[in-house]
PDB file of C-alpha atoms in Angstrom:
ATOM      1  CA  UNK A   1     -31.513 -41.667   0.836  1.00  0.00           C
ATOM      2  CA  UNK A   2     -28.166 -39.908   0.323  1.00  0.00           C
ATOM      3  CA  UNK A   3     -26.094 -38.774   3.289  1.00  0.00           C
ATOM      4  CA  UNK A   4     -25.435 -35.066   3.722  1.00  0.00           C
ATOM      5  CA  UNK A   5     -21.827 -34.057   3.203  1.00  0.00           C
ATOM      6  CA  UNK A   6     -21.003 -30.855   5.092  1.00  0.00           C
ATOM      7  CA  UNK A   7     -17.980 -30.128   2.893  1.00  0.00           C
ATOM      8  CA  UNK A   8     -20.086 -30.371  -0.283  1.00  0.00           C
ATOM      9  CA  UNK A   9     -22.825 -28.250   1.242  1.00  0.00           C
ATOM     10  CA  UNK A  10     -20.301 -25.603   2.286  1.00  0.00           C
ATOM     11  CA  UNK A  11     -18.702 -25.603  -1.183  1.00  0.00           C
ATOM     12  CA  UNK A  12     -22.106 -25.221  -2.848  1.00  0.00           C
ATOM     13  CA  UNK A  13     -22.895 -22.230  -0.632  1.00  0.00           C
ATOM     14  CA  UNK A  14     -19.509 -20.608  -1.264  1.00  0.00           C
ATOM     15  CA  UNK A  15     -19.760 -21.062  -5.040  1.00  0.00           C
ATOM     16  CA  UNK A  16     -23.307 -19.648  -4.990  1.00  0.00           C
ATOM     17  CA  UNK A  17     -22.098 -16.549  -3.149  1.00  0.00           C
ATOM     18  CA  UNK A  18     -19.211 -16.097  -5.590  1.00  0.00           C
ATOM     19  CA  UNK A  19     -21.518 -16.481  -8.606  1.00  0.00           C
ATOM     20  CA  UNK A  20     -24.058 -13.994  -7.248  1.00  0.00           C
ATOM     21  CA  UNK A  21     -21.346 -11.431  -6.476  1.00  0.00           C
ATOM     22  CA  UNK A  22     -19.846 -11.825  -9.956  1.00  0.00           C
ATOM     23  CA  UNK A  23     -22.989 -12.246 -12.083  1.00  0.00           C
ATOM     24  CA  UNK A  24     -25.913 -11.077  -9.917  1.00  0.00           C
ATOM     25  CA  UNK A  25     -28.919 -13.154  -8.893  1.00  0.00           C
ATOM     26  CA  UNK A  26     -29.921 -13.719 -12.523  1.00  0.00           C
ATOM     27  CA  UNK A  27     -26.517 -15.289 -13.178  1.00  0.00           C
ATOM     28  CA  UNK A  28     -27.150 -18.083 -10.675  1.00  0.00           C
ATOM     29  CA  UNK A  29     -28.718 -21.252 -12.045  1.00  0.00           C
ATOM     30  CA  UNK A  30     -28.617 -24.639 -10.377  1.00  0.00           C
ATOM     31  CA  UNK A  31     -26.953 -26.085 -13.485  1.00  0.00           C
ATOM     32  CA  UNK A  32     -24.146 -23.483 -13.463  1.00  0.00           C
ATOM     33  CA  UNK A  33     -23.772 -23.815  -9.706  1.00  0.00           C
ATOM     34  CA  UNK A  34     -23.460 -27.600  -9.944  1.00  0.00           C
ATOM     35  CA  UNK A  35     -20.722 -27.206 -12.554  1.00  0.00           C
ATOM     36  CA  UNK A  36     -18.849 -24.616 -10.445  1.00  0.00           C
ATOM     37  CA  UNK A  37     -19.085 -26.793  -7.311  1.00  0.00           C
ATOM     38  CA  UNK A  38     -18.222 -29.959  -9.298  1.00  0.00           C
ATOM     39  CA  UNK A  39     -21.350 -31.782  -8.144  1.00  0.00           C
ATOM     40  CA  UNK A  40     -24.450 -32.985  -9.936  1.00  0.00           C
ATOM     41  CA  UNK A  41     -27.547 -30.751  -9.901  1.00  0.00           C
ATOM     42  CA  UNK A  42     -29.293 -33.541  -7.962  1.00  0.00           C
ATOM     43  CA  UNK A  43     -26.717 -33.143  -5.186  1.00  0.00           C
ATOM     44  CA  UNK A  44     -27.721 -29.512  -4.676  1.00  0.00           C
ATOM     45  CA  UNK A  45     -31.327 -30.602  -4.119  1.00  0.00           C
ATOM     46  CA  UNK A  46     -30.224 -32.800  -1.223  1.00  0.00           C
ATOM     47  CA  UNK A  47     -29.447 -29.600   0.685  1.00  0.00           C
ATOM     48  CA  UNK A  48     -31.873 -27.049  -0.797  1.00  0.00           C
ATOM     49  CA  UNK A  49     -35.381 -27.482  -2.148  1.00  0.00           C
ATOM     50  CA  UNK A  50     -34.889 -24.860  -4.891  1.00  0.00           C
ATOM     51  CA  UNK A  51     -32.858 -21.825  -5.957  1.00  0.00           C
ATOM     52  CA  UNK A  52     -34.812 -19.449  -3.709  1.00  0.00           C
ATOM     53  CA  UNK A  53     -34.322 -21.709  -0.687  1.00  0.00           C
ATOM     54  CA  UNK A  54     -30.588 -21.795  -1.427  1.00  0.00           C
ATOM     55  CA  UNK A  55     -30.314 -18.002  -1.621  1.00  0.00           C
ATOM     56  CA  UNK A  56     -32.450 -17.430   1.486  1.00  0.00           C
ATOM     57  CA  UNK A  57     -30.544 -20.043   3.509  1.00  0.00           C
ATOM     58  CA  UNK A  58     -27.158 -18.599   2.568  1.00  0.00           C
ATOM     59  CA  UNK A  59     -28.364 -15.051   3.229  1.00  0.00           C
ATOM     60  CA  UNK A  60     -29.768 -15.821   6.679  1.00  0.00           C
ATOM     61  CA  UNK A  61     -26.606 -17.717   7.662  1.00  0.00           C
ATOM     62  CA  UNK A  62     -24.354 -14.915   6.474  1.00  0.00           C
ATOM     63  CA  UNK A  63     -26.397 -12.206   8.237  1.00  0.00           C
ATOM     64  CA  UNK A  64     -26.195 -14.206  11.457  1.00  0.00           C
ATOM     65  CA  UNK A  65     -22.419 -14.678  11.039  1.00  0.00           C
ATOM     66  CA  UNK A  66     -21.965 -10.978  10.348  1.00  0.00           C
ATOM     67  CA  UNK A  67     -24.121 -10.107  13.375  1.00  0.00           C
ATOM     68  CA  UNK A  68     -22.135 -12.392  15.660  1.00  0.00           C
ATOM     69  CA  UNK A  69     -18.823 -10.884  14.526  1.00  0.00           C
ATOM     70  CA  UNK A  70     -20.155  -7.330  14.732  1.00  0.00           C
ATOM     71  CA  UNK A  71     -21.271  -7.863  18.340  1.00  0.00           C
ATOM     72  CA  UNK A  72     -18.017  -9.511  19.462  1.00  0.00           C
ATOM     73  CA  UNK A  73     -16.779  -7.704  22.596  1.00  0.00           C
ATOM     74  CA  UNK A  74     -19.598  -5.142  22.286  1.00  0.00           C
ATOM     75  CA  UNK A  75     -22.214  -4.299  24.906  1.00  0.00           C
ATOM     76  CA  UNK A  76     -25.132  -1.863  24.646  1.00  0.00           C
ATOM     77  CA  UNK A  77     -24.065  -0.549  28.076  1.00  0.00           C
ATOM     78  CA  UNK A  78     -20.737   0.735  26.761  1.00  0.00           C
ATOM     79  CA  UNK A  79     -20.164   4.494  26.705  1.00  0.00           C
ATOM     80  CA  UNK A  80     -21.227   5.734  23.279  1.00  0.00           C
ATOM     81  CA  UNK A  81     -17.805   6.606  21.882  1.00  0.00           C
ATOM     82  CA  UNK A  82     -16.227   3.346  23.050  1.00  0.00           C
ATOM     83  CA  UNK A  83     -19.166   1.274  21.771  1.00  0.00           C
ATOM     84  CA  UNK A  84     -19.269   2.965  18.383  1.00  0.00           C
ATOM     85  CA  UNK A  85     -15.511   2.515  18.007  1.00  0.00           C
ATOM     86  CA  UNK A  86     -15.938  -1.199  18.770  1.00  0.00           C
ATOM     87  CA  UNK A  87     -18.660  -1.360  16.120  1.00  0.00           C
ATOM     88  CA  UNK A  88     -16.407   0.347  13.579  1.00  0.00           C
ATOM     89  CA  UNK A  89     -13.539  -2.034  14.297  1.00  0.00           C
ATOM     90  CA  UNK A  90     -15.771  -5.124  14.171  1.00  0.00           C
ATOM     91  CA  UNK A  91     -17.570  -4.061  10.993  1.00  0.00           C
ATOM     92  CA  UNK A  92     -14.302  -3.141   9.271  1.00  0.00           C
ATOM     93  CA  UNK A  93     -12.804  -6.500  10.258  1.00  0.00           C
ATOM     94  CA  UNK A  94     -15.810  -8.409   8.881  1.00  0.00           C
ATOM     95  CA  UNK A  95     -15.782  -6.563   5.554  1.00  0.00           C
ATOM     96  CA  UNK A  96     -12.030  -6.636   5.050  1.00  0.00           C
ATOM     97  CA  UNK A  97     -11.678 -10.300   6.069  1.00  0.00           C
ATOM     98  CA  UNK A  98     -14.800 -11.455   4.167  1.00  0.00           C
ATOM     99  CA  UNK A  99     -15.035  -9.208   1.087  1.00  0.00           C
ATOM    100  CA  UNK A 100     -16.978 -11.637  -1.108  1.00  0.00           C
ATOM    101  CA  UNK A 101     -19.526 -12.421   1.608  1.00  0.00           C
ATOM    102  CA  UNK A 102     -19.861  -8.720   2.460  1.00  0.00           C
ATOM    103  CA  UNK A 103     -20.527  -7.784  -1.182  1.00  0.00           C
ATOM    104  CA  UNK A 104     -23.022 -10.641  -1.345  1.00  0.00           C
ATOM    105  CA  UNK A 105     -24.819  -9.190   1.684  1.00  0.00           C
ATOM    106  CA  UNK A 106     -24.990  -5.791  -0.038  1.00  0.00           C
ATOM    107  CA  UNK A 107     -26.644  -7.408  -3.049  1.00  0.00           C
ATOM    108  CA  UNK A 108     -29.127  -9.252  -0.841  1.00  0.00           C
ATOM    109  CA  UNK A 109     -29.980  -6.106   1.079  1.00  0.00           C
ATOM    110  CA  UNK A 110     -30.963  -4.210  -2.052  1.00  0.00           C
ATOM    111  CA  UNK A 111     -32.845  -7.067  -3.727  1.00  0.00           C
ATOM    112  CA  UNK A 112     -36.430  -8.329  -3.445  1.00  0.00           C
ATOM    113  CA  UNK A 113     -35.146 -11.286  -1.415  1.00  0.00           C
ATOM    114  CA  UNK A 114     -33.743  -8.881   1.186  1.00  0.00           C
ATOM    115  CA  UNK A 115     -37.143  -8.350   2.828  1.00  0.00           C
ATOM    116  CA  UNK A 116     -37.751 -12.099   3.126  1.00  0.00           C
ATOM    117  CA  UNK A 117     -34.338 -12.539   4.703  1.00  0.00           C
ATOM    118  CA  UNK A 118     -34.975  -9.652   7.093  1.00  0.00           C
ATOM    119  CA  UNK A 119     -38.108 -11.426   8.350  1.00  0.00           C
ATOM    120  CA  UNK A 120     -36.162 -14.648   9.008  1.00  0.00           C
ATOM    121  CA  UNK A 121     -33.095 -13.292  10.799  1.00  0.00           C
ATOM    122  CA  UNK A 122     -32.698 -12.957  14.509  1.00  0.00           C
ATOM    123  CA  UNK A 123     -33.787  -9.546  15.795  1.00  0.00           C
ATOM    124  CA  UNK A 124     -31.114  -9.651  18.495  1.00  0.00           C
ATOM    125  CA  UNK A 125     -28.820  -7.243  16.646  1.00  0.00           C
ATOM    126  CA  UNK A 126     -31.516  -4.588  16.100  1.00  0.00           C
ATOM    127  CA  UNK A 127     -32.593  -4.819  19.732  1.00  0.00           C
ATOM    128  CA  UNK A 128     -29.023  -4.470  21.017  1.00  0.00           C
ATOM    129  CA  UNK A 129     -28.280  -1.505  18.766  1.00  0.00           C
ATOM    130  CA  UNK A 130     -31.576   0.160  19.720  1.00  0.00           C
ATOM    131  CA  UNK A 131     -30.657  -0.244  23.401  1.00  0.00           C
ATOM    132  CA  UNK A 132     -27.136   1.117  22.759  1.00  0.00           C
ATOM    133  CA  UNK A 133     -28.456   4.229  20.988  1.00  0.00           C
ATOM    134  CA  UNK A 134     -31.201   4.722  23.592  1.00  0.00           C
ATOM    135  CA  UNK A 135     -28.646   4.563  26.412  1.00  0.00           C
ATOM    136  CA  UNK A 136     -26.394   7.059  24.625  1.00  0.00           C
ATOM    137  CA  UNK A 137     -29.269   9.520  24.181  1.00  0.00           C
ATOM    138  CA  UNK A 138     -30.362   9.155  27.836  1.00  0.00           C
ATOM    139  CA  UNK A 139     -26.760   9.660  28.962  1.00  0.00           C
ATOM    140  CA  UNK A 140     -26.541  12.779  26.771  1.00  0.00           C
ATOM    141  CA  UNK A 141     -23.681  11.256  24.755  1.00  0.00           C
ATOM    142  CA  UNK A 142     -25.639  11.340  21.484  1.00  0.00           C
ATOM    143  CA  UNK A 143     -28.038  13.814  19.937  1.00  0.00           C
ATOM    144  CA  UNK A 144     -31.456  12.288  19.148  1.00  0.00           C
ATOM    145  CA  UNK A 145     -31.688  11.541  15.433  1.00  0.00           C
ATOM    146  CA  UNK A 146     -33.970   9.721  13.038  1.00  0.00           C
ATOM    147  CA  UNK A 147     -32.617   6.174  12.634  1.00  0.00           C
ATOM    148  CA  UNK A 148     -31.679   6.661   8.980  1.00  0.00           C
ATOM    149  CA  UNK A 149     -29.874   9.921   9.735  1.00  0.00           C
ATOM    150  CA  UNK A 150     -27.994   8.332  12.639  1.00  0.00           C
ATOM    151  CA  UNK A 151     -26.934   5.371  10.487  1.00  0.00           C
ATOM    152  CA  UNK A 152     -25.852   7.631   7.625  1.00  0.00           C
ATOM    153  CA  UNK A 153     -23.661   9.757   9.875  1.00  0.00           C
ATOM    154  CA  UNK A 154     -22.406   6.960  12.163  1.00  0.00           C
ATOM    155  CA  UNK A 155     -21.644   4.223   9.619  1.00  0.00           C
ATOM    156  CA  UNK A 156     -21.744   5.447   6.001  1.00  0.00           C
ATOM    157  CA  UNK A 157     -18.252   7.049   6.240  1.00  0.00           C
ATOM    158  CA  UNK A 158     -16.848   3.742   7.504  1.00  0.00           C
ATOM    159  CA  UNK A 159     -18.430   1.722   4.718  1.00  0.00           C
ATOM    160  CA  UNK A 160     -17.257   4.162   2.059  1.00  0.00           C
ATOM    161  CA  UNK A 161     -13.674   3.913   3.333  1.00  0.00           C
ATOM    162  CA  UNK A 162     -13.963   0.117   3.327  1.00  0.00           C
ATOM    163  CA  UNK A 163     -15.216   0.173  -0.270  1.00  0.00           C
ATOM    164  CA  UNK A 164     -12.264   2.337  -1.306  1.00  0.00           C
ATOM    165  CA  UNK A 165      -9.992  -0.143   0.479  1.00  0.00           C
ATOM    166  CA  UNK A 166     -11.534  -3.195  -1.199  1.00  0.00           C
ATOM    167  CA  UNK A 167     -11.347  -1.512  -4.601  1.00  0.00           C
ATOM    168  CA  UNK A 168      -7.762  -0.463  -3.869  1.00  0.00           C
ATOM    169  CA  UNK A 169      -8.581   2.973  -5.305  1.00  0.00           C
ATOM    170  CA  UNK A 170      -9.642   6.310  -3.855  1.00  0.00           C
ATOM    171  CA  UNK A 171     -11.677   9.179  -5.273  1.00  0.00           C
ATOM    172  CA  UNK A 172      -9.218  10.126  -8.028  1.00  0.00           C
ATOM    173  CA  UNK A 173      -8.363   6.552  -8.936  1.00  0.00           C
ATOM    174  CA  UNK A 174      -5.177   6.700  -6.894  1.00  0.00           C
ATOM    175  CA  UNK A 175      -4.076   3.770  -4.746  1.00  0.00           C
ATOM    176  CA  UNK A 176      -5.885   3.589  -1.398  1.00  0.00           C
ATOM    177  CA  UNK A 177      -5.417   1.345   1.614  1.00  0.00           C
ATOM    178  CA  UNK A 178      -7.416   1.843   4.805  1.00  0.00           C
ATOM    179  CA  UNK A 179      -5.080   2.145   7.761  1.00  0.00           C
ATOM    180  CA  UNK A 180      -5.603   2.824  11.463  1.00  0.00           C
ATOM    181  CA  UNK A 181      -4.710   6.510  11.182  1.00  0.00           C
ATOM    182  CA  UNK A 182      -7.281   7.135   8.418  1.00  0.00           C
ATOM    183  CA  UNK A 183      -9.928   5.123  10.261  1.00  0.00           C
ATOM    184  CA  UNK A 184      -9.313   7.088  13.472  1.00  0.00           C
ATOM    185  CA  UNK A 185      -9.439  10.444  11.652  1.00  0.00           C
ATOM    186  CA  UNK A 186     -12.813   9.612  10.139  1.00  0.00           C
ATOM    187  CA  UNK A 187     -14.084   8.206  13.435  1.00  0.00           C
ATOM    188  CA  UNK A 188     -13.189  11.397  15.346  1.00  0.00           C
ATOM    189  CA  UNK A 189     -15.107  13.496  12.802  1.00  0.00           C
ATOM    190  CA  UNK A 190     -18.137  11.214  13.108  1.00  0.00           C
ATOM    191  CA  UNK A 191     -18.081  11.347  16.909  1.00  0.00           C
ATOM    192  CA  UNK A 192     -17.770  15.130  16.818  1.00  0.00           C
ATOM    193  CA  UNK A 193     -20.865  15.377  14.622  1.00  0.00           C
ATOM    194  CA  UNK A 194     -22.962  13.027  16.794  1.00  0.00           C
ATOM    195  CA  UNK A 195     -22.217  14.347  20.261  1.00  0.00           C
ATOM    196  CA  UNK A 196     -24.479  17.020  21.802  1.00  0.00           C
TER     197      UNK A 196
END
């Protein structure tokens, strides 16, 4: 029996994420992954039973990492504006500091494997956010909205600005860098649209 090597396992996961981001799920084969990670295909099977297990494992781990970072310093009892601002700052930090992993998570979310991953992840994040929104509505800090409408208004502007930042280009292909002033301008508009 071969001993697990955490460094090799971590490298395999990182190379898998990079390959999926660059070539999509169809571009990931165990043979190509082994070559990219400079290990034998047999080594990969020490850590993962098959390709699907590899993708699911990486996805669940990354969702949990993202969740932990998104909740850092956040409480569902915070006043709505302060809590949403904390969410914006945490989410922006995750995406900007982990662009490859964040793009990987986008691909997972909109793939058939996304539903399987959703069933395996901790529900802590959803419960905390549900409590946060419920508190804000009860405290008359937030208008009641359908979940999808709330998310689209509260977070879609942030994610679009982050995507412009990661691409380094804005709407007219000009250079774009997300700064605090731009983030705060967008945030104030979002808050204005969500408050009663």
